[in-house]
Amino acid sequence: MKAFNQVYILFMLLLTSCSKYTIEDGSGSGMDVNIKFQKNAAGEAFDMEYPVRVFCTDAAGKNVIDKTFRQGDEMKLSLAEGEYGISVFVGMDEECYVLKNGIDGKQIVAMKSNSMSDKALRAAHTTLQIDKQTDVNMVPAYVVASAEVEFTNIPSGVKSVSVSVSPVYSGYNISGGYAEDTQSGMIQCYEKDGKWISDQKFFFPVEKRKTTVSVSIDRGDKVDNYSYTMINGLRPGQPYKFTGGYEGDGGESGNGLNMDGEFQISGWNMEEEIVLDLEDETPVGGGEDGDVDIPDYEIETFLVESIPNADVIWGPFYVWRVETQSADEAIVTIISPDQWFRKFAKGEAIQILKNYDIDGMTVWRTFTKTEAEEFHKDFSTDLNGLNSFLEENGHNIFYTENRYLCENGEYAFNIFGSTNIRPAGTTVKYYLRPIKTIKLKLIK
């Protein structure tokens, strides 16, 4: 029995010795770290939302604490001396959020369903050197945006209404910053009191890329799709409410779905108002002497704070033409700063443009025949002036020694001398310059 007691005591000592250095829930025998929350930037008291989940990483980047605090818990950790990174997530409800590995292997906080959540998420991050009892004062900020939907005058018999927001981030790193990959977030609407509405849904917004909001209305025998693009993307800490409805009876003779939006949710960082009009787009007229150039491309609509003038650099693009449609709307043709010079196999030029993406702008094309004639008319006698301007802004210049592809790469034209539009071959080198026509609408 004495031998047994000695073995038992030795076992307990070993167990105690091991557990002393295992930091899992922040309640060990180290130094106390008290987590407190300051007022926000506007000086308002912090409105606590539980649960609060805290992650703590050591100097090697290893996660040593993953602890969830609920209402009534003392928000305190116990850490051994050393340097730590502390990340706090407010409102990380297990019914809405899940912890998983991102494509880069880092742990991320992701949403459980359709890249959307029923609850907001705020986060704060800091790095500390712990050598005594410490109070950590945090100011969590929203890492999500939100969206609500309300459509009126929807035709009877509609089976379902859904709204897609794209792109959204797949998650948020526990150490701070969004995950690398993106996807689409889906909001399902439901019918109530003659309206199609949704609850408030939260998502991780991609602020620096254009955001497309797509509406799908299932009538049973067919599906109507509408979309609108915000060129500046959506912002974290910002609530969005999309409202609208059909004009007329919504049937074949109706004018389509008009969509507007407003920010109505209080307590967030910013408040502003926008208007989104979703409707069928019509082709842009062009040509001369009654010859209308009907483009075979779609014109995307972007929401902007200001409409640029012609002959300026707008972002990374050169604005060639601006056709004013109204006080707050214009058709704008932009030209990319990039170009290629080589032999193109049949269809190769179009494939290059299909895959081309600059500053989040996609779906590029070649000049049409009419545009080739207009570009030649505008610049053939003053190409040096245009080239000097482009070169000053880091753009490729236009060359006169060789021809530029137009009309989906099937033809080519000269910039100097006569336009000389004729079929393009596959054994001659041509220039390929991306061009794109878009509609811009001012934010209201």
PDB file of N, CA, C and O in Angstrom, residues 151-163 189 196 214-226 244-246 250 256-259 278:
ATOM      1  N   PHE A 151     -38.996  44.538 -51.375  1.00  0.00           N
ATOM      2  CA  PHE A 151     -39.540  44.784 -52.711  1.00  0.00           C
ATOM      3  C   PHE A 151     -41.058  44.836 -52.636  1.00  0.00           C
ATOM      4  O   PHE A 151     -41.692  43.991 -51.997  1.00  0.00           O
ATOM      5  N   THR A 152     -41.633  45.821 -53.320  1.00  0.00           N
ATOM      6  CA  THR A 152     -43.084  45.964 -53.368  1.00  0.00           C
ATOM      7  C   THR A 152     -43.559  45.800 -54.804  1.00  0.00           C
ATOM      8  O   THR A 152     -42.774  45.820 -55.747  1.00  0.00           O
ATOM      9  N   ASN A 153     -44.864  45.635 -54.972  1.00  0.00           N
ATOM     10  CA  ASN A 153     -45.490  45.524 -56.288  1.00  0.00           C
ATOM     11  C   ASN A 153     -44.927  44.369 -57.104  1.00  0.00           C
ATOM     12  O   ASN A 153     -44.830  44.441 -58.324  1.00  0.00           O
ATOM     13  N   ILE A 154     -44.522  43.313 -56.425  1.00  0.00           N
ATOM     14  CA  ILE A 154     -44.054  42.114 -57.121  1.00  0.00           C
ATOM     15  C   ILE A 154     -45.280  41.361 -57.646  1.00  0.00           C
ATOM     16  O   ILE A 154     -46.266  41.199 -56.922  1.00  0.00           O
ATOM     17  N   PRO A 155     -45.284  40.918 -58.901  1.00  0.00           N
ATOM     18  CA  PRO A 155     -46.469  40.243 -59.466  1.00  0.00           C
ATOM     19  C   PRO A 155     -46.890  39.025 -58.647  1.00  0.00           C
ATOM     20  O   PRO A 155     -46.051  38.343 -58.042  1.00  0.00           O
ATOM     21  N   SER A 156     -48.168  38.777 -58.623  1.00  0.00           N
ATOM     22  CA  SER A 156     -48.670  37.601 -57.922  1.00  0.00           C
ATOM     23  C   SER A 156     -48.196  36.332 -58.634  1.00  0.00           C
ATOM     24  O   SER A 156     -47.948  36.347 -59.844  1.00  0.00           O
ATOM     25  N   GLY A 157     -48.069  35.279 -57.899  1.00  0.00           N
ATOM     26  CA  GLY A 157     -47.637  34.018 -58.484  1.00  0.00           C
ATOM     27  C   GLY A 157     -46.138  33.810 -58.447  1.00  0.00           C
ATOM     28  O   GLY A 157     -45.651  32.738 -58.838  1.00  0.00           O
ATOM     29  N   VAL A 158     -45.380  34.805 -58.012  1.00  0.00           N
ATOM     30  CA  VAL A 158     -43.925  34.640 -57.892  1.00  0.00           C
ATOM     31  C   VAL A 158     -43.621  33.589 -56.839  1.00  0.00           C
ATOM     32  O   VAL A 158     -44.195  33.590 -55.741  1.00  0.00           O
ATOM     33  N   LYS A 159     -42.745  32.655 -57.184  1.00  0.00           N
ATOM     34  CA  LYS A 159     -42.420  31.541 -56.292  1.00  0.00           C
ATOM     35  C   LYS A 159     -41.364  31.901 -55.254  1.00  0.00           C
ATOM     36  O   LYS A 159     -41.431  31.473 -54.099  1.00  0.00           O
ATOM     37  N   SER A 160     -40.359  32.659 -55.672  1.00  0.00           N
ATOM     38  CA  SER A 160     -39.278  33.010 -54.748  1.00  0.00           C
ATOM     39  C   SER A 160     -38.535  34.234 -55.239  1.00  0.00           C
ATOM     40  O   SER A 160     -38.530  34.543 -56.440  1.00  0.00           O
ATOM     41  N   VAL A 161     -37.917  34.943 -54.300  1.00  0.00           N
ATOM     42  CA  VAL A 161     -37.069  36.107 -54.605  1.00  0.00           C
ATOM     43  C   VAL A 161     -35.791  35.953 -53.797  1.00  0.00           C
ATOM     44  O   VAL A 161     -35.836  35.709 -52.591  1.00  0.00           O
ATOM     45  N   SER A 162     -34.665  36.079 -54.477  1.00  0.00           N
ATOM     46  CA  SER A 162     -33.377  35.994 -53.789  1.00  0.00           C
ATOM     47  C   SER A 162     -32.453  37.094 -54.296  1.00  0.00           C
ATOM     48  O   SER A 162     -32.585  37.566 -55.429  1.00  0.00           O
ATOM     49  N   VAL A 163     -31.525  37.497 -53.446  1.00  0.00           N
ATOM     50  CA  VAL A 163     -30.571  38.548 -53.775  1.00  0.00           C
ATOM     51  C   VAL A 163     -29.168  38.029 -53.498  1.00  0.00           C
ATOM     52  O   VAL A 163     -28.888  37.507 -52.418  1.00  0.00           O
ATOM     53  N   CYS A 189     -35.432  35.895 -49.633  1.00  0.00           N
ATOM     54  CA  CYS A 189     -36.533  36.751 -49.196  1.00  0.00           C
ATOM     55  C   CYS A 189     -37.779  35.905 -48.931  1.00  0.00           C
ATOM     56  O   CYS A 189     -37.870  34.752 -49.359  1.00  0.00           O
ATOM     57  N   TRP A 196     -42.057  41.440 -50.606  1.00  0.00           N
ATOM     58  CA  TRP A 196     -41.002  40.438 -50.487  1.00  0.00           C
ATOM     59  C   TRP A 196     -39.854  41.095 -49.716  1.00  0.00           C
ATOM     60  O   TRP A 196     -39.281  42.086 -50.168  1.00  0.00           O
ATOM     61  N   SER A 214     -27.314  41.188 -57.331  1.00  0.00           N
ATOM     62  CA  SER A 214     -28.165  40.546 -58.334  1.00  0.00           C
ATOM     63  C   SER A 214     -29.465  40.084 -57.702  1.00  0.00           C
ATOM     64  O   SER A 214     -29.456  39.493 -56.618  1.00  0.00           O
ATOM     65  N   VAL A 215     -30.567  40.369 -58.384  1.00  0.00           N
ATOM     66  CA  VAL A 215     -31.894  39.974 -57.904  1.00  0.00           C
ATOM     67  C   VAL A 215     -32.452  38.910 -58.833  1.00  0.00           C
ATOM     68  O   VAL A 215     -32.472  39.094 -60.056  1.00  0.00           O
ATOM     69  N   SER A 216     -32.910  37.810 -58.272  1.00  0.00           N
ATOM     70  CA  SER A 216     -33.498  36.720 -59.054  1.00  0.00           C
ATOM     71  C   SER A 216     -34.943  36.513 -58.609  1.00  0.00           C
ATOM     72  O   SER A 216     -35.201  36.256 -57.424  1.00  0.00           O
ATOM     73  N   ILE A 217     -35.882  36.649 -59.551  1.00  0.00           N
ATOM     74  CA  ILE A 217     -37.313  36.510 -59.263  1.00  0.00           C
ATOM     75  C   ILE A 217     -37.848  35.322 -60.044  1.00  0.00           C
ATOM     76  O   ILE A 217     -37.909  35.346 -61.278  1.00  0.00           O
ATOM     77  N   ASP A 218     -38.198  34.287 -59.336  1.00  0.00           N
ATOM     78  CA  ASP A 218     -38.682  33.039 -59.942  1.00  0.00           C
ATOM     79  C   ASP A 218     -40.197  33.104 -60.073  1.00  0.00           C
ATOM     80  O   ASP A 218     -40.929  33.106 -59.083  1.00  0.00           O
ATOM     81  N   ARG A 219     -40.667  33.144 -61.334  1.00  0.00           N
ATOM     82  CA  ARG A 219     -42.105  33.205 -61.605  1.00  0.00           C
ATOM     83  C   ARG A 219     -42.731  31.819 -61.761  1.00  0.00           C
ATOM     84  O   ARG A 219     -43.927  31.692 -61.976  1.00  0.00           O
ATOM     85  N   GLY A 220     -41.937  30.799 -61.700  1.00  0.00           N
ATOM     86  CA  GLY A 220     -42.439  29.448 -61.904  1.00  0.00           C
ATOM     87  C   GLY A 220     -42.110  28.931 -63.279  1.00  0.00           C
ATOM     88  O   GLY A 220     -41.440  27.907 -63.431  1.00  0.00           O
ATOM     89  N   ASP A 221     -42.551  29.663 -64.324  1.00  0.00           N
ATOM     90  CA  ASP A 221     -42.265  29.253 -65.698  1.00  0.00           C
ATOM     91  C   ASP A 221     -41.019  29.924 -66.252  1.00  0.00           C
ATOM     92  O   ASP A 221     -40.487  29.529 -67.283  1.00  0.00           O
ATOM     93  N   LYS A 222     -40.528  30.968 -65.568  1.00  0.00           N
ATOM     94  CA  LYS A 222     -39.294  31.629 -65.982  1.00  0.00           C
ATOM     95  C   LYS A 222     -38.713  32.391 -64.799  1.00  0.00           C
ATOM     96  O   LYS A 222     -39.380  32.606 -63.780  1.00  0.00           O
ATOM     97  N   VAL A 223     -37.463  32.792 -64.947  1.00  0.00           N
ATOM     98  CA  VAL A 223     -36.773  33.530 -63.897  1.00  0.00           C
ATOM     99  C   VAL A 223     -36.310  34.870 -64.469  1.00  0.00           C
ATOM    100  O   VAL A 223     -35.658  34.920 -65.516  1.00  0.00           O
ATOM    101  N   ASP A 224     -36.681  35.969 -63.806  1.00  0.00           N
ATOM    102  CA  ASP A 224     -36.208  37.300 -64.180  1.00  0.00           C
ATOM    103  C   ASP A 224     -34.988  37.638 -63.335  1.00  0.00           C
ATOM    104  O   ASP A 224     -35.000  37.477 -62.104  1.00  0.00           O
ATOM    105  N   ASN A 225     -33.919  38.097 -63.992  1.00  0.00           N
ATOM    106  CA  ASN A 225     -32.692  38.450 -63.292  1.00  0.00           C
ATOM    107  C   ASN A 225     -32.353  39.912 -63.538  1.00  0.00           C
ATOM    108  O   ASN A 225     -32.410  40.394 -64.670  1.00  0.00           O
ATOM    109  N   TYR A 226     -31.962  40.613 -62.493  1.00  0.00           N
ATOM    110  CA  TYR A 226     -31.552  42.007 -62.567  1.00  0.00           C
ATOM    111  C   TYR A 226     -30.263  42.163 -61.762  1.00  0.00           C
ATOM    112  O   TYR A 226     -30.035  41.453 -60.791  1.00  0.00           O
ATOM    113  N   GLY A 244     -37.337  48.494 -53.609  1.00  0.00           N
ATOM    114  CA  GLY A 244     -37.754  48.765 -54.986  1.00  0.00           C
ATOM    115  C   GLY A 244     -38.972  47.958 -55.338  1.00  0.00           C
ATOM    116  O   GLY A 244     -39.637  47.384 -54.484  1.00  0.00           O
ATOM    117  N   GLY A 245     -39.262  47.897 -56.608  1.00  0.00           N
ATOM    118  CA  GLY A 245     -40.416  47.138 -57.059  1.00  0.00           C
ATOM    119  C   GLY A 245     -40.626  47.297 -58.540  1.00  0.00           C
ATOM    120  O   GLY A 245     -39.977  48.124 -59.191  1.00  0.00           O
ATOM    121  N   TYR A 246     -41.536  46.506 -59.104  1.00  0.00           N
ATOM    122  CA  TYR A 246     -41.835  46.588 -60.519  1.00  0.00           C
ATOM    123  C   TYR A 246     -42.590  47.872 -60.837  1.00  0.00           C
ATOM    124  O   TYR A 246     -43.412  48.340 -60.050  1.00  0.00           O
ATOM    125  N   GLY A 250     -45.548  44.647 -64.021  1.00  0.00           N
ATOM    126  CA  GLY A 250     -44.466  43.687 -63.911  1.00  0.00           C
ATOM    127  C   GLY A 250     -44.499  42.622 -64.970  1.00  0.00           C
ATOM    128  O   GLY A 250     -43.695  41.708 -64.955  1.00  0.00           O
ATOM    129  N   GLY A 256     -39.911  46.717 -65.945  1.00  0.00           N
ATOM    130  CA  GLY A 256     -38.863  46.019 -65.214  1.00  0.00           C
ATOM    131  C   GLY A 256     -38.815  46.432 -63.763  1.00  0.00           C
ATOM    132  O   GLY A 256     -39.637  47.195 -63.268  1.00  0.00           O
ATOM    133  N   LEU A 257     -37.833  45.908 -63.067  1.00  0.00           N
ATOM    134  CA  LEU A 257     -37.709  46.129 -61.633  1.00  0.00           C
ATOM    135  C   LEU A 257     -36.808  47.319 -61.366  1.00  0.00           C
ATOM    136  O   LEU A 257     -35.655  47.336 -61.769  1.00  0.00           O
ATOM    137  N   ASN A 258     -37.330  48.322 -60.692  1.00  0.00           N
ATOM    138  CA  ASN A 258     -36.520  49.444 -60.235  1.00  0.00           C
ATOM    139  C   ASN A 258     -36.102  49.176 -58.808  1.00  0.00           C
ATOM    140  O   ASN A 258     -36.906  48.756 -57.980  1.00  0.00           O
ATOM    141  N   MET A 259     -34.852  49.436 -58.515  1.00  0.00           N
ATOM    142  CA  MET A 259     -34.336  49.131 -57.192  1.00  0.00           C
ATOM    143  C   MET A 259     -33.629  50.347 -56.640  1.00  0.00           C
ATOM    144  O   MET A 259     -32.812  50.969 -57.301  1.00  0.00           O
ATOM    145  N   LEU A 278     -32.506  49.321 -60.989  1.00  0.00           N
ATOM    146  CA  LEU A 278     -32.296  48.104 -61.759  1.00  0.00           C
ATOM    147  C   LEU A 278     -33.334  48.038 -62.858  1.00  0.00           C
ATOM    148  O   LEU A 278     -34.517  47.948 -62.596  1.00  0.00           O
TER     149      LEU A 278
END
